[in-house]
Amino acid sequence: MRAPLSWLQDFAPIEADVDALVDALDDLGLIVEGVERVGTGLDQVVVSRVLEISPIAGADRIRRVVVDPGGEPVEIVCGAFNFDVDDLVPLATVGTVLPNGMEIGRRRLRGVTSNGMLCSGRELGLSDDGEGLLVLTGTDGAAPGVPLAEALGIRPDVVFDLTVEGNRPDAWCMAGVARDLAARFKLPFALPEVELEAAGPPVETLASAVVEAPGLCPRLTVRVLDSVVVGPSPRWMARRLVLAGMRPINNVVDASNYVMLELGQPTHPYDLDRLGAPGLLVRRAHPGEVVRTLDGVDRVLGVPGRGLGETGEDCVICDADGQPVGIGGIFGGASSEIAETTTRVLLETAAFDPMAIARTSKRLALRTEASARFERGVDPFGIDRAAERVCQLVVASAPGARVAAGVLDVRGDLPSPVRITLGAHQVNRLLGTELSASEVAELLGPIGFRCTPAGGDRIVVVVPTNRPDVRPEPHGVADLAEEVARLYGYSRIERRRPTWATPGGLSTYQAERRRVREVLVGLGADEVWTSSLVDERDEDRLGVRIPPVRITNPMAADQAALRRTQMGGLLRALAWNRDRRQGDLRLFEVGVVFWPPDPSQPPTRAGSEGGAGVHLPVERELVSAVFAADGDDAAVALSALHALAEELRVADLRLRPQADGAALPGLHPSRSAVVRSGRDGPVVGTVGELDPAVVAEFGAASGRVGWLELDLRTFLHRDLVSRRPEVARPVSRYPSADVDVALSVDDAIPADLVADALRGAGGELLESVTLFDVFRGPGVGPGRRSLAFRLRFCAADRTLTDAEVGELRARCVAAAEDEVGASLR
Amino acid sequence: MAGSGASDPNRTLGDLDALAAAAARTIEQASTTAELERAETATLGRRSPLAEARRALGSLDPEARREAGRRLNDLWSSLEALVARSRAELARQERVAALVADRLDLTEVVLATVRSPLRRGHRHLVSTTRDALEDVFVAMGFQVAEGPEAETDWYNFEALNIPPAHPARGMYDSFYLEVGEPETVVLRTHTSPVQIRLMEAAVAADSIPIHAVIPGRCYRRDTADASHLPVFHQVEGLVVDEGITFADLAGTIETFTTAYFGPKVHARLRPSYFPFTEPSAEYDITCTLCLGAGCRTCSGTGWLELGGCGMVDPAVFAAVGIDPEVWSGFAFGFGIDRCAQMRHQVADMRSLLESDVRFLRQF
């Protein structure tokens, strides 16, 4: 909202300097987005009469103009062509600094001296018109030598651009802003006096008012004016509207807009003679009813839209015959608009149900100055003053106009004023202040909350009807506390650091998730963050087979689904960097992927009624990594898995290739494996390599790309995945002995099962089993390979003898032969 | 001479069937794509018997020519389809064979031979910022809580005192999911639904007080620009305890501001509106660029807007069943990405989402 200071001063003698006002407004919760100084820089601009216009040789875009600024004639070079001899135009004399900062100097152009500048409205900061000069011919009070500001009645002013929060409908007008400022500066505040002479015939004889939908329109008033002459508004009013950001239209429409800006109450004027039948009828729209609004668009009403709470109820304003002439509280109709020919005006001033306005406005995507105010809540008892004020302004601008006697006033259930018994202790309990009841009353009184002592530290507060945001008790106590805090000043409230006995901390999961990141960073991987909103076709191309969770209202087709995997984002990230010739690309992301809801899980509460609830999508938190540096492959990804397991003490992870080669989306079928906890434990993730076809399709890399993904909620879950005990084991003081065994084993037997067999047989004396060589080829036989293990034996209490080691070795080999069909080479 | 050679229509048609059958056998016998190429040339190429037969059609009388021509075309296209099918199948087989030949049993990788990198990677700026903020709050005695990113209308809006069609919903332009009834499931527009979950759980377990911060990913239908992303990160705080006041809130905001941004950065609170807090405030911090002197970044005010906060609204307490006569509380929230942007002077927030390592490796 744009609020000119001069307008605010109508209500209170506000005199503080601009910086102090900005601080006060901010501190009152009326956020100052900008401050504009207008009407300055005009001190040395005078009205002048054009005496002579002549061309300049060799120039066709500029002319020599001689003007009379009320003294000696002055020679000017001018590039505008929208005036003639004898016109009155503004002259900025030499030395003037215009509002836009331009300094006027004496210049010589094509042999002609320019002793000043003739100005356009834009150059003077008075209008947007920069096409030609601001021609003043015909303006009252304009004569050569008269200062321009005086001729136009312009005083320097300051316009505050304010944002008013949704809970402050009362402050969304000049009077409301002034009321808050007056309270802050302890100044008297008064609304404009309205004295109306109702000289016309009784309003009942001219129009009718009927409300069939009092739920949607709890109050409707109708006033009528006749003998109205429609024409331009008085200059002061037009100027204020322009400063406030509205376009002047005619004296009737402008009066309505002016009052909306001044008091916050929208009103709507109709041409009474263009209504099908004189009067208004307010009803619910019939299902599918079409109303053509002022902007010429046909609006379909009465049809419920999507979403919760949508009833499809719309309020239409009709003429007395029930023909729609507008959408109540939102937009007028084209058929009964005020025109130059209008002589009789019907003025509708009403209150509408805020929620109904909000629903209709949202569904029709039709937000107007009026709807924005009604949906926040307009004072149903401010209607009378607003209607009278419009009538007063119309009469003032159209001498001879008469106001019909009386008001048609249809009232439904109007809220009665909220009364709250408030204890100062309740305020202090929320704010941490130590205010007394009388101090609270002194803060609330000036903004219209009537407070009377109620014994002890209590007062009874009557909430003004322009404050629909203040709820009844008990919640209203908090609302009043906010008002107290606001007027007291948030900055004056003490700052206290609360303390409590319980320590802060991360959960084990959260702490370990951080360690996962650190391990990957230590392995040379950069952490990325890719969007959760993806193109589902990208993931289909990876072979993801679970259906996606789709977005009802996506912003773009390639962001219309929730990601089911992080692989797509990582592939795109690789491609992005590869395209920019970046190397050493190892990337990882920790994030959530979404799978369709699982009906076997308990539903989640969906709305206030409770009901059956809804099954939310399944969210899985994953760490996913791609290894695409030179020479990276599945083995690198595997070593990353080992590093993670080592860091987190995760014991006994097992790798199992998928029997069905295509089961792992996007992965190389014979260089990838699922990762399980133990031989039969839960799957915790996948490791291996990306399918070369997928890598090529995304342009992600030229060579192999290693892949690792872990479901963190499983991987880090101590009940699902076992950890190495955190109990210290003594280290042997005696030397260990290494023996190597090369075993020929069938290709179908994973090497870890061979190691298991060796370990089982070696028992406590077997300190470690390390695979150090794999060989396929001559001498091993088809379908088999040689696995070379180094067995390290060590005892805690002695040095093992050669004989003992030899026996242990034999026992291990025998176990491998028995359990996995190995044969010693 | 009647009944002889190519001019006998019946014979020509009979020949065609035989030729086609032979051609199909040749194609089907191809077991590699290279063999298939040769089979295609042999059966459908310019010198193939069928091509010869097509050329011979010209010598038939018009009636016979039409019939034989149609027949030949049918056979021709079915053979072409056969070639295409065989080619796709062979390509698939060859791809599978190549992948199988490329086999690596991950259980027999000799880890000692895997190259270990000397380069250290980098954490994402948003993720380190989140950790740093968590650490500040943990040191102040907060737990860190998390919750789902897809939420029901109840948790994201209604329990937070934002009923359906409430104008305040305009502040949070939401993505709705195709789950359940229309517009019942949203991508959370803030991490506040976790506040509701925390309070519900604490009521159920009779374990109030609550001192928690809630970091996480949020979504709003905002067009991406230098200072907005439709997918962004937020951290919120919630304290519910006995005797908690607005003064505690103001002190908490000031403490974490100074702790995270440094001793020269302070906070100020201004009245604002949020449906879920009352009184509500927005808070600004000293401009991190000019330290309050006034510059272009802060539009000369010396302050930068950081987040919103307030005392938990009694309607929210009512929704979760907390007695506001016994307990009071405050909540606050702000953008993690925005924090990172302010502290590190990131000109365009979109660079956080681009995964460009030239950006990421600076942090």
PDB file of C-alpha atoms in Angstrom, chain A residues 26-228:
ATOM      1  CA  ASP A  26       8.603  -0.904  10.909  1.00  0.00           C
ATOM      2  CA  ASP A  27       8.380  -1.270  14.664  1.00  0.00           C
ATOM      3  CA  LEU A  28       4.579  -1.219  14.471  1.00  0.00           C
ATOM      4  CA  GLY A  29       4.605  -4.063  11.971  1.00  0.00           C
ATOM      5  CA  LEU A  30       3.776  -1.870   8.986  1.00  0.00           C
ATOM      6  CA  ILE A  31       6.755  -2.827   6.902  1.00  0.00           C
ATOM      7  CA  VAL A  32       8.262  -0.012   4.882  1.00  0.00           C
ATOM      8  CA  GLU A  33       9.354  -1.432   1.534  1.00  0.00           C
ATOM      9  CA  GLY A  34      10.302   1.949   0.118  1.00  0.00           C
ATOM     10  CA  VAL A  35      10.115   5.696   0.619  1.00  0.00           C
ATOM     11  CA  GLU A  36       9.510   8.044  -2.276  1.00  0.00           C
ATOM     12  CA  ARG A  37       9.824  11.812  -2.114  1.00  0.00           C
ATOM     13  CA  VAL A  38       7.498  13.522  -4.560  1.00  0.00           C
ATOM     14  CA  GLY A  39       6.840  17.100  -5.599  1.00  0.00           C
ATOM     15  CA  THR A  40      10.359  18.211  -4.743  1.00  0.00           C
ATOM     16  CA  GLY A  41      12.814  19.792  -7.132  1.00  0.00           C
ATOM     17  CA  LEU A  42      10.162  22.143  -8.485  1.00  0.00           C
ATOM     18  CA  ASP A  43      11.354  25.264  -6.669  1.00  0.00           C
ATOM     19  CA  GLN A  44      12.908  26.850  -9.740  1.00  0.00           C
ATOM     20  CA  VAL A  45      10.331  25.620 -12.239  1.00  0.00           C
ATOM     21  CA  VAL A  46       7.963  28.374 -13.362  1.00  0.00           C
ATOM     22  CA  VAL A  47       5.031  28.640 -15.702  1.00  0.00           C
ATOM     23  CA  SER A  48       5.992  30.393 -18.954  1.00  0.00           C
ATOM     24  CA  ARG A  49       4.146  31.439 -22.094  1.00  0.00           C
ATOM     25  CA  VAL A  50       5.418  30.421 -25.517  1.00  0.00           C
ATOM     26  CA  LEU A  51       6.141  33.586 -27.532  1.00  0.00           C
ATOM     27  CA  GLU A  52       7.882  32.307 -30.631  1.00  0.00           C
ATOM     28  CA  ILE A  53       8.852  29.001 -32.252  1.00  0.00           C
ATOM     29  CA  SER A  54      11.378  28.836 -35.056  1.00  0.00           C
ATOM     30  CA  PRO A  55      13.365  26.078 -36.752  1.00  0.00           C
ATOM     31  CA  ILE A  56      17.119  25.716 -36.320  1.00  0.00           C
ATOM     32  CA  ALA A  57      19.118  25.421 -39.519  1.00  0.00           C
ATOM     33  CA  GLY A  58      20.378  21.888 -40.086  1.00  0.00           C
ATOM     34  CA  ALA A  59      18.355  20.370 -37.253  1.00  0.00           C
ATOM     35  CA  ASP A  60      14.952  18.768 -37.565  1.00  0.00           C
ATOM     36  CA  ARG A  61      14.600  17.244 -34.091  1.00  0.00           C
ATOM     37  CA  ILE A  62      15.010  20.457 -32.096  1.00  0.00           C
ATOM     38  CA  ARG A  63      13.563  23.946 -32.400  1.00  0.00           C
ATOM     39  CA  ARG A  64      14.306  27.381 -30.984  1.00  0.00           C
ATOM     40  CA  VAL A  65      11.571  28.503 -28.610  1.00  0.00           C
ATOM     41  CA  VAL A  66      11.285  31.875 -26.930  1.00  0.00           C
ATOM     42  CA  VAL A  67       9.187  31.908 -23.758  1.00  0.00           C
ATOM     43  CA  ASP A  68       8.016  34.543 -21.321  1.00  0.00           C
ATOM     44  CA  PRO A  69       8.620  33.366 -17.727  1.00  0.00           C
ATOM     45  CA  GLY A  70       7.008  36.494 -16.347  1.00  0.00           C
ATOM     46  CA  GLY A  71       9.849  38.888 -17.129  1.00  0.00           C
ATOM     47  CA  GLU A  72      12.524  39.031 -19.791  1.00  0.00           C
ATOM     48  CA  PRO A  73      11.938  36.594 -22.706  1.00  0.00           C
ATOM     49  CA  VAL A  74      14.167  33.540 -22.537  1.00  0.00           C
ATOM     50  CA  GLU A  75      15.604  31.589 -25.483  1.00  0.00           C
ATOM     51  CA  ILE A  76      15.376  27.798 -25.202  1.00  0.00           C
ATOM     52  CA  VAL A  77      16.265  24.855 -27.456  1.00  0.00           C
ATOM     53  CA  CYS A  78      13.481  22.290 -27.223  1.00  0.00           C
ATOM     54  CA  GLY A  79      12.965  18.818 -28.674  1.00  0.00           C
ATOM     55  CA  ALA A  80       9.204  18.543 -28.052  1.00  0.00           C
ATOM     56  CA  PHE A  81       6.531  19.325 -30.613  1.00  0.00           C
ATOM     57  CA  ASN A  82       3.230  19.069 -28.688  1.00  0.00           C
ATOM     58  CA  PHE A  83       2.668  22.830 -28.160  1.00  0.00           C
ATOM     59  CA  ASP A  84       2.072  26.064 -29.999  1.00  0.00           C
ATOM     60  CA  VAL A  85       2.646  29.749 -29.570  1.00  0.00           C
ATOM     61  CA  ASP A  86       0.675  31.102 -26.597  1.00  0.00           C
ATOM     62  CA  ASP A  87       0.631  27.746 -24.756  1.00  0.00           C
ATOM     63  CA  LEU A  88       1.658  27.727 -21.107  1.00  0.00           C
ATOM     64  CA  VAL A  89       4.517  25.309 -20.383  1.00  0.00           C
ATOM     65  CA  PRO A  90       6.820  24.607 -17.420  1.00  0.00           C
ATOM     66  CA  LEU A  91      10.301  26.123 -17.605  1.00  0.00           C
ATOM     67  CA  ALA A  92      13.144  24.795 -15.499  1.00  0.00           C
ATOM     68  CA  THR A  93      15.504  27.728 -15.188  1.00  0.00           C
ATOM     69  CA  VAL A  94      19.293  27.462 -15.188  1.00  0.00           C
ATOM     70  CA  GLY A  95      20.504  25.943 -11.925  1.00  0.00           C
ATOM     71  CA  THR A  96      17.399  23.814 -11.311  1.00  0.00           C
ATOM     72  CA  VAL A  97      17.972  20.247 -10.116  1.00  0.00           C
ATOM     73  CA  LEU A  98      15.022  18.168 -11.305  1.00  0.00           C
ATOM     74  CA  PRO A  99      13.508  15.361  -9.175  1.00  0.00           C
ATOM     75  CA  ASN A 100      15.369  12.826 -11.336  1.00  0.00           C
ATOM     76  CA  GLY A 101      18.678  14.487 -10.398  1.00  0.00           C
ATOM     77  CA  MET A 102      19.232  16.223 -13.732  1.00  0.00           C
ATOM     78  CA  GLU A 103      20.880  19.614 -13.318  1.00  0.00           C
ATOM     79  CA  ILE A 104      19.840  22.310 -15.794  1.00  0.00           C
ATOM     80  CA  GLY A 105      22.737  24.309 -17.207  1.00  0.00           C
ATOM     81  CA  ARG A 106      23.150  26.839 -19.994  1.00  0.00           C
ATOM     82  CA  ARG A 107      23.996  24.994 -23.219  1.00  0.00           C
ATOM     83  CA  ARG A 108      24.751  25.924 -26.783  1.00  0.00           C
ATOM     84  CA  LEU A 109      23.292  23.736 -29.514  1.00  0.00           C
ATOM     85  CA  ARG A 110      23.752  24.400 -33.234  1.00  0.00           C
ATOM     86  CA  GLY A 111      24.591  28.036 -32.534  1.00  0.00           C
ATOM     87  CA  VAL A 112      21.548  28.643 -30.373  1.00  0.00           C
ATOM     88  CA  THR A 113      21.827  29.146 -26.597  1.00  0.00           C
ATOM     89  CA  SER A 114      19.408  27.235 -24.395  1.00  0.00           C
ATOM     90  CA  ASN A 115      18.850  29.094 -21.125  1.00  0.00           C
ATOM     91  CA  GLY A 116      16.898  26.370 -19.332  1.00  0.00           C
ATOM     92  CA  MET A 117      14.656  23.471 -20.229  1.00  0.00           C
ATOM     93  CA  LEU A 118      10.972  23.049 -20.993  1.00  0.00           C
ATOM     94  CA  CYS A 119       9.824  19.945 -19.164  1.00  0.00           C
ATOM     95  CA  SER A 120       7.626  16.910 -19.580  1.00  0.00           C
ATOM     96  CA  GLY A 121       5.536  15.466 -16.772  1.00  0.00           C
ATOM     97  CA  ARG A 122       8.002  12.642 -16.389  1.00  0.00           C
ATOM     98  CA  GLU A 123      10.998  14.948 -16.109  1.00  0.00           C
ATOM     99  CA  LEU A 124       9.174  16.771 -13.310  1.00  0.00           C
ATOM    100  CA  GLY A 125       8.286  13.551 -11.547  1.00  0.00           C
ATOM    101  CA  LEU A 126       4.597  14.361 -11.862  1.00  0.00           C
ATOM    102  CA  SER A 127       3.399  11.741 -14.338  1.00  0.00           C
ATOM    103  CA  ASP A 128       4.574   8.913 -16.539  1.00  0.00           C
ATOM    104  CA  ASP A 129       4.154  11.000 -19.670  1.00  0.00           C
ATOM    105  CA  GLY A 130       7.531  11.669 -21.258  1.00  0.00           C
ATOM    106  CA  GLU A 131       6.289  12.105 -24.823  1.00  0.00           C
ATOM    107  CA  GLY A 132       5.912  15.879 -24.839  1.00  0.00           C
ATOM    108  CA  LEU A 133       5.840  18.914 -22.576  1.00  0.00           C
ATOM    109  CA  LEU A 134       3.427  19.150 -19.659  1.00  0.00           C
ATOM    110  CA  VAL A 135       1.120  21.709 -21.302  1.00  0.00           C
ATOM    111  CA  LEU A 136      -0.518  23.876 -18.647  1.00  0.00           C
ATOM    112  CA  THR A 137      -2.791  25.938 -20.871  1.00  0.00           C
ATOM    113  CA  GLY A 138      -6.217  26.121 -19.264  1.00  0.00           C
ATOM    114  CA  THR A 139      -4.987  25.196 -15.795  1.00  0.00           C
ATOM    115  CA  ASP A 140      -6.506  27.453 -13.157  1.00  0.00           C
ATOM    116  CA  GLY A 141      -3.892  29.662 -11.575  1.00  0.00           C
ATOM    117  CA  ALA A 142      -1.308  29.061 -14.272  1.00  0.00           C
ATOM    118  CA  ALA A 143       0.200  32.308 -15.531  1.00  0.00           C
ATOM    119  CA  PRO A 144       3.691  33.320 -16.644  1.00  0.00           C
ATOM    120  CA  GLY A 145       6.006  33.655 -13.686  1.00  0.00           C
ATOM    121  CA  VAL A 146       3.902  31.601 -11.253  1.00  0.00           C
ATOM    122  CA  PRO A 147       5.899  28.796  -9.652  1.00  0.00           C
ATOM    123  CA  LEU A 148       4.738  25.492 -11.089  1.00  0.00           C
ATOM    124  CA  ALA A 149       4.130  23.891  -7.694  1.00  0.00           C
ATOM    125  CA  GLU A 150       1.841  26.764  -6.757  1.00  0.00           C
ATOM    126  CA  ALA A 151      -0.030  26.594 -10.072  1.00  0.00           C
ATOM    127  CA  LEU A 152      -0.658  22.848  -9.616  1.00  0.00           C
ATOM    128  CA  GLY A 153      -1.219  23.001  -5.873  1.00  0.00           C
ATOM    129  CA  ILE A 154       1.615  20.521  -5.311  1.00  0.00           C
ATOM    130  CA  ARG A 155       3.424  20.384  -2.034  1.00  0.00           C
ATOM    131  CA  PRO A 156       6.436  18.243  -1.395  1.00  0.00           C
ATOM    132  CA  ASP A 157       5.276  14.943  -0.009  1.00  0.00           C
ATOM    133  CA  VAL A 158       6.621  11.599   1.103  1.00  0.00           C
ATOM    134  CA  VAL A 159       5.000   8.359   0.018  1.00  0.00           C
ATOM    135  CA  PHE A 160       5.610   5.254   2.141  1.00  0.00           C
ATOM    136  CA  ASP A 161       5.308   1.956   0.354  1.00  0.00           C
ATOM    137  CA  LEU A 162       3.953  -0.317   3.076  1.00  0.00           C
ATOM    138  CA  THR A 163       3.272  -4.010   3.361  1.00  0.00           C
ATOM    139  CA  VAL A 164       0.398  -4.670   5.715  1.00  0.00           C
ATOM    140  CA  GLU A 165       0.215  -8.188   7.108  1.00  0.00           C
ATOM    141  CA  GLY A 166      -2.833 -10.353   6.504  1.00  0.00           C
ATOM    142  CA  ASN A 167      -4.050 -10.078  10.079  1.00  0.00           C
ATOM    143  CA  ARG A 168      -4.279  -6.298   9.983  1.00  0.00           C
ATOM    144  CA  PRO A 169      -7.208  -5.350   7.729  1.00  0.00           C
ATOM    145  CA  ASP A 170      -7.710  -2.293   9.932  1.00  0.00           C
ATOM    146  CA  ALA A 171      -4.284  -0.971   8.943  1.00  0.00           C
ATOM    147  CA  TRP A 172      -4.807  -1.426   5.236  1.00  0.00           C
ATOM    148  CA  CYS A 173      -5.974   2.151   4.796  1.00  0.00           C
ATOM    149  CA  MET A 174      -4.725   5.651   5.478  1.00  0.00           C
ATOM    150  CA  ALA A 175      -6.772   6.049   8.638  1.00  0.00           C
ATOM    151  CA  GLY A 176      -5.473   2.752  10.010  1.00  0.00           C
ATOM    152  CA  VAL A 177      -1.828   3.631   9.425  1.00  0.00           C
ATOM    153  CA  ALA A 178      -2.392   7.051  10.946  1.00  0.00           C
ATOM    154  CA  ARG A 179      -4.113   5.472  13.974  1.00  0.00           C
ATOM    155  CA  ASP A 180      -1.071   3.320  14.739  1.00  0.00           C
ATOM    156  CA  LEU A 181       1.350   6.224  14.263  1.00  0.00           C
ATOM    157  CA  ALA A 182      -0.757   8.521  16.406  1.00  0.00           C
ATOM    158  CA  ALA A 183      -0.760   5.911  19.179  1.00  0.00           C
ATOM    159  CA  ARG A 184       3.001   5.457  18.935  1.00  0.00           C
ATOM    160  CA  PHE A 185       3.690   9.219  19.024  1.00  0.00           C
ATOM    161  CA  LYS A 186       0.906   9.898  21.531  1.00  0.00           C
ATOM    162  CA  LEU A 187      -0.926  12.235  19.163  1.00  0.00           C
ATOM    163  CA  PRO A 188      -4.675  12.861  18.892  1.00  0.00           C
ATOM    164  CA  PHE A 189      -6.376  10.850  16.166  1.00  0.00           C
ATOM    165  CA  ALA A 190      -9.697  11.591  14.460  1.00  0.00           C
ATOM    166  CA  LEU A 191     -11.579  10.196  11.481  1.00  0.00           C
ATOM    167  CA  PRO A 192     -12.952  12.704   8.964  1.00  0.00           C
ATOM    168  CA  GLU A 193     -16.168  14.405   9.968  1.00  0.00           C
ATOM    169  CA  VAL A 194     -18.970  13.475   7.622  1.00  0.00           C
ATOM    170  CA  GLU A 195     -21.977  15.722   7.541  1.00  0.00           C
ATOM    171  CA  LEU A 196     -24.421  14.726   4.914  1.00  0.00           C
ATOM    172  CA  GLU A 197     -27.413  16.670   3.802  1.00  0.00           C
ATOM    173  CA  ALA A 198     -29.900  14.151   2.481  1.00  0.00           C
ATOM    174  CA  ALA A 199     -32.043  16.359   0.299  1.00  0.00           C
ATOM    175  CA  GLY A 200     -33.295  13.791  -2.161  1.00  0.00           C
ATOM    176  CA  PRO A 201     -36.441  11.669  -2.091  1.00  0.00           C
ATOM    177  CA  PRO A 202     -36.659   8.713   0.303  1.00  0.00           C
ATOM    178  CA  VAL A 203     -34.373   5.951  -0.857  1.00  0.00           C
ATOM    179  CA  GLU A 204     -37.175   3.342  -0.549  1.00  0.00           C
ATOM    180  CA  THR A 205     -38.973   5.003  -3.429  1.00  0.00           C
ATOM    181  CA  LEU A 206     -35.912   4.678  -5.670  1.00  0.00           C
ATOM    182  CA  ALA A 207     -34.459   1.237  -5.033  1.00  0.00           C
ATOM    183  CA  SER A 208     -34.789  -2.011  -3.146  1.00  0.00           C
ATOM    184  CA  ALA A 209     -32.323  -4.217  -1.296  1.00  0.00           C
ATOM    185  CA  VAL A 210     -32.784  -7.941  -0.682  1.00  0.00           C
ATOM    186  CA  VAL A 211     -30.282 -10.471   0.666  1.00  0.00           C
ATOM    187  CA  GLU A 212     -31.129 -14.126   0.012  1.00  0.00           C
ATOM    188  CA  ALA A 213     -27.740 -15.382   1.176  1.00  0.00           C
ATOM    189  CA  PRO A 214     -27.081 -13.735   4.539  1.00  0.00           C
ATOM    190  CA  GLY A 215     -24.379 -16.293   5.255  1.00  0.00           C
ATOM    191  CA  LEU A 216     -22.337 -14.942   2.372  1.00  0.00           C
ATOM    192  CA  CYS A 217     -23.361 -11.311   2.787  1.00  0.00           C
ATOM    193  CA  PRO A 218     -24.150 -10.511   6.422  1.00  0.00           C
ATOM    194  CA  ARG A 219     -24.829  -6.856   5.720  1.00  0.00           C
ATOM    195  CA  LEU A 220     -25.885  -4.876   2.660  1.00  0.00           C
ATOM    196  CA  THR A 221     -26.585  -1.152   2.546  1.00  0.00           C
ATOM    197  CA  VAL A 222     -27.797   0.853  -0.408  1.00  0.00           C
ATOM    198  CA  ARG A 223     -27.744   4.617  -0.814  1.00  0.00           C
ATOM    199  CA  VAL A 224     -28.837   6.542  -3.875  1.00  0.00           C
ATOM    200  CA  LEU A 225     -27.697   9.858  -5.327  1.00  0.00           C
ATOM    201  CA  ASP A 226     -29.418  11.724  -8.123  1.00  0.00           C
ATOM    202  CA  SER A 227     -28.648  14.741 -10.316  1.00  0.00           C
ATOM    203  CA  VAL A 228     -25.060  13.570 -10.469  1.00  0.00           C
TER     204      VAL A 228
END
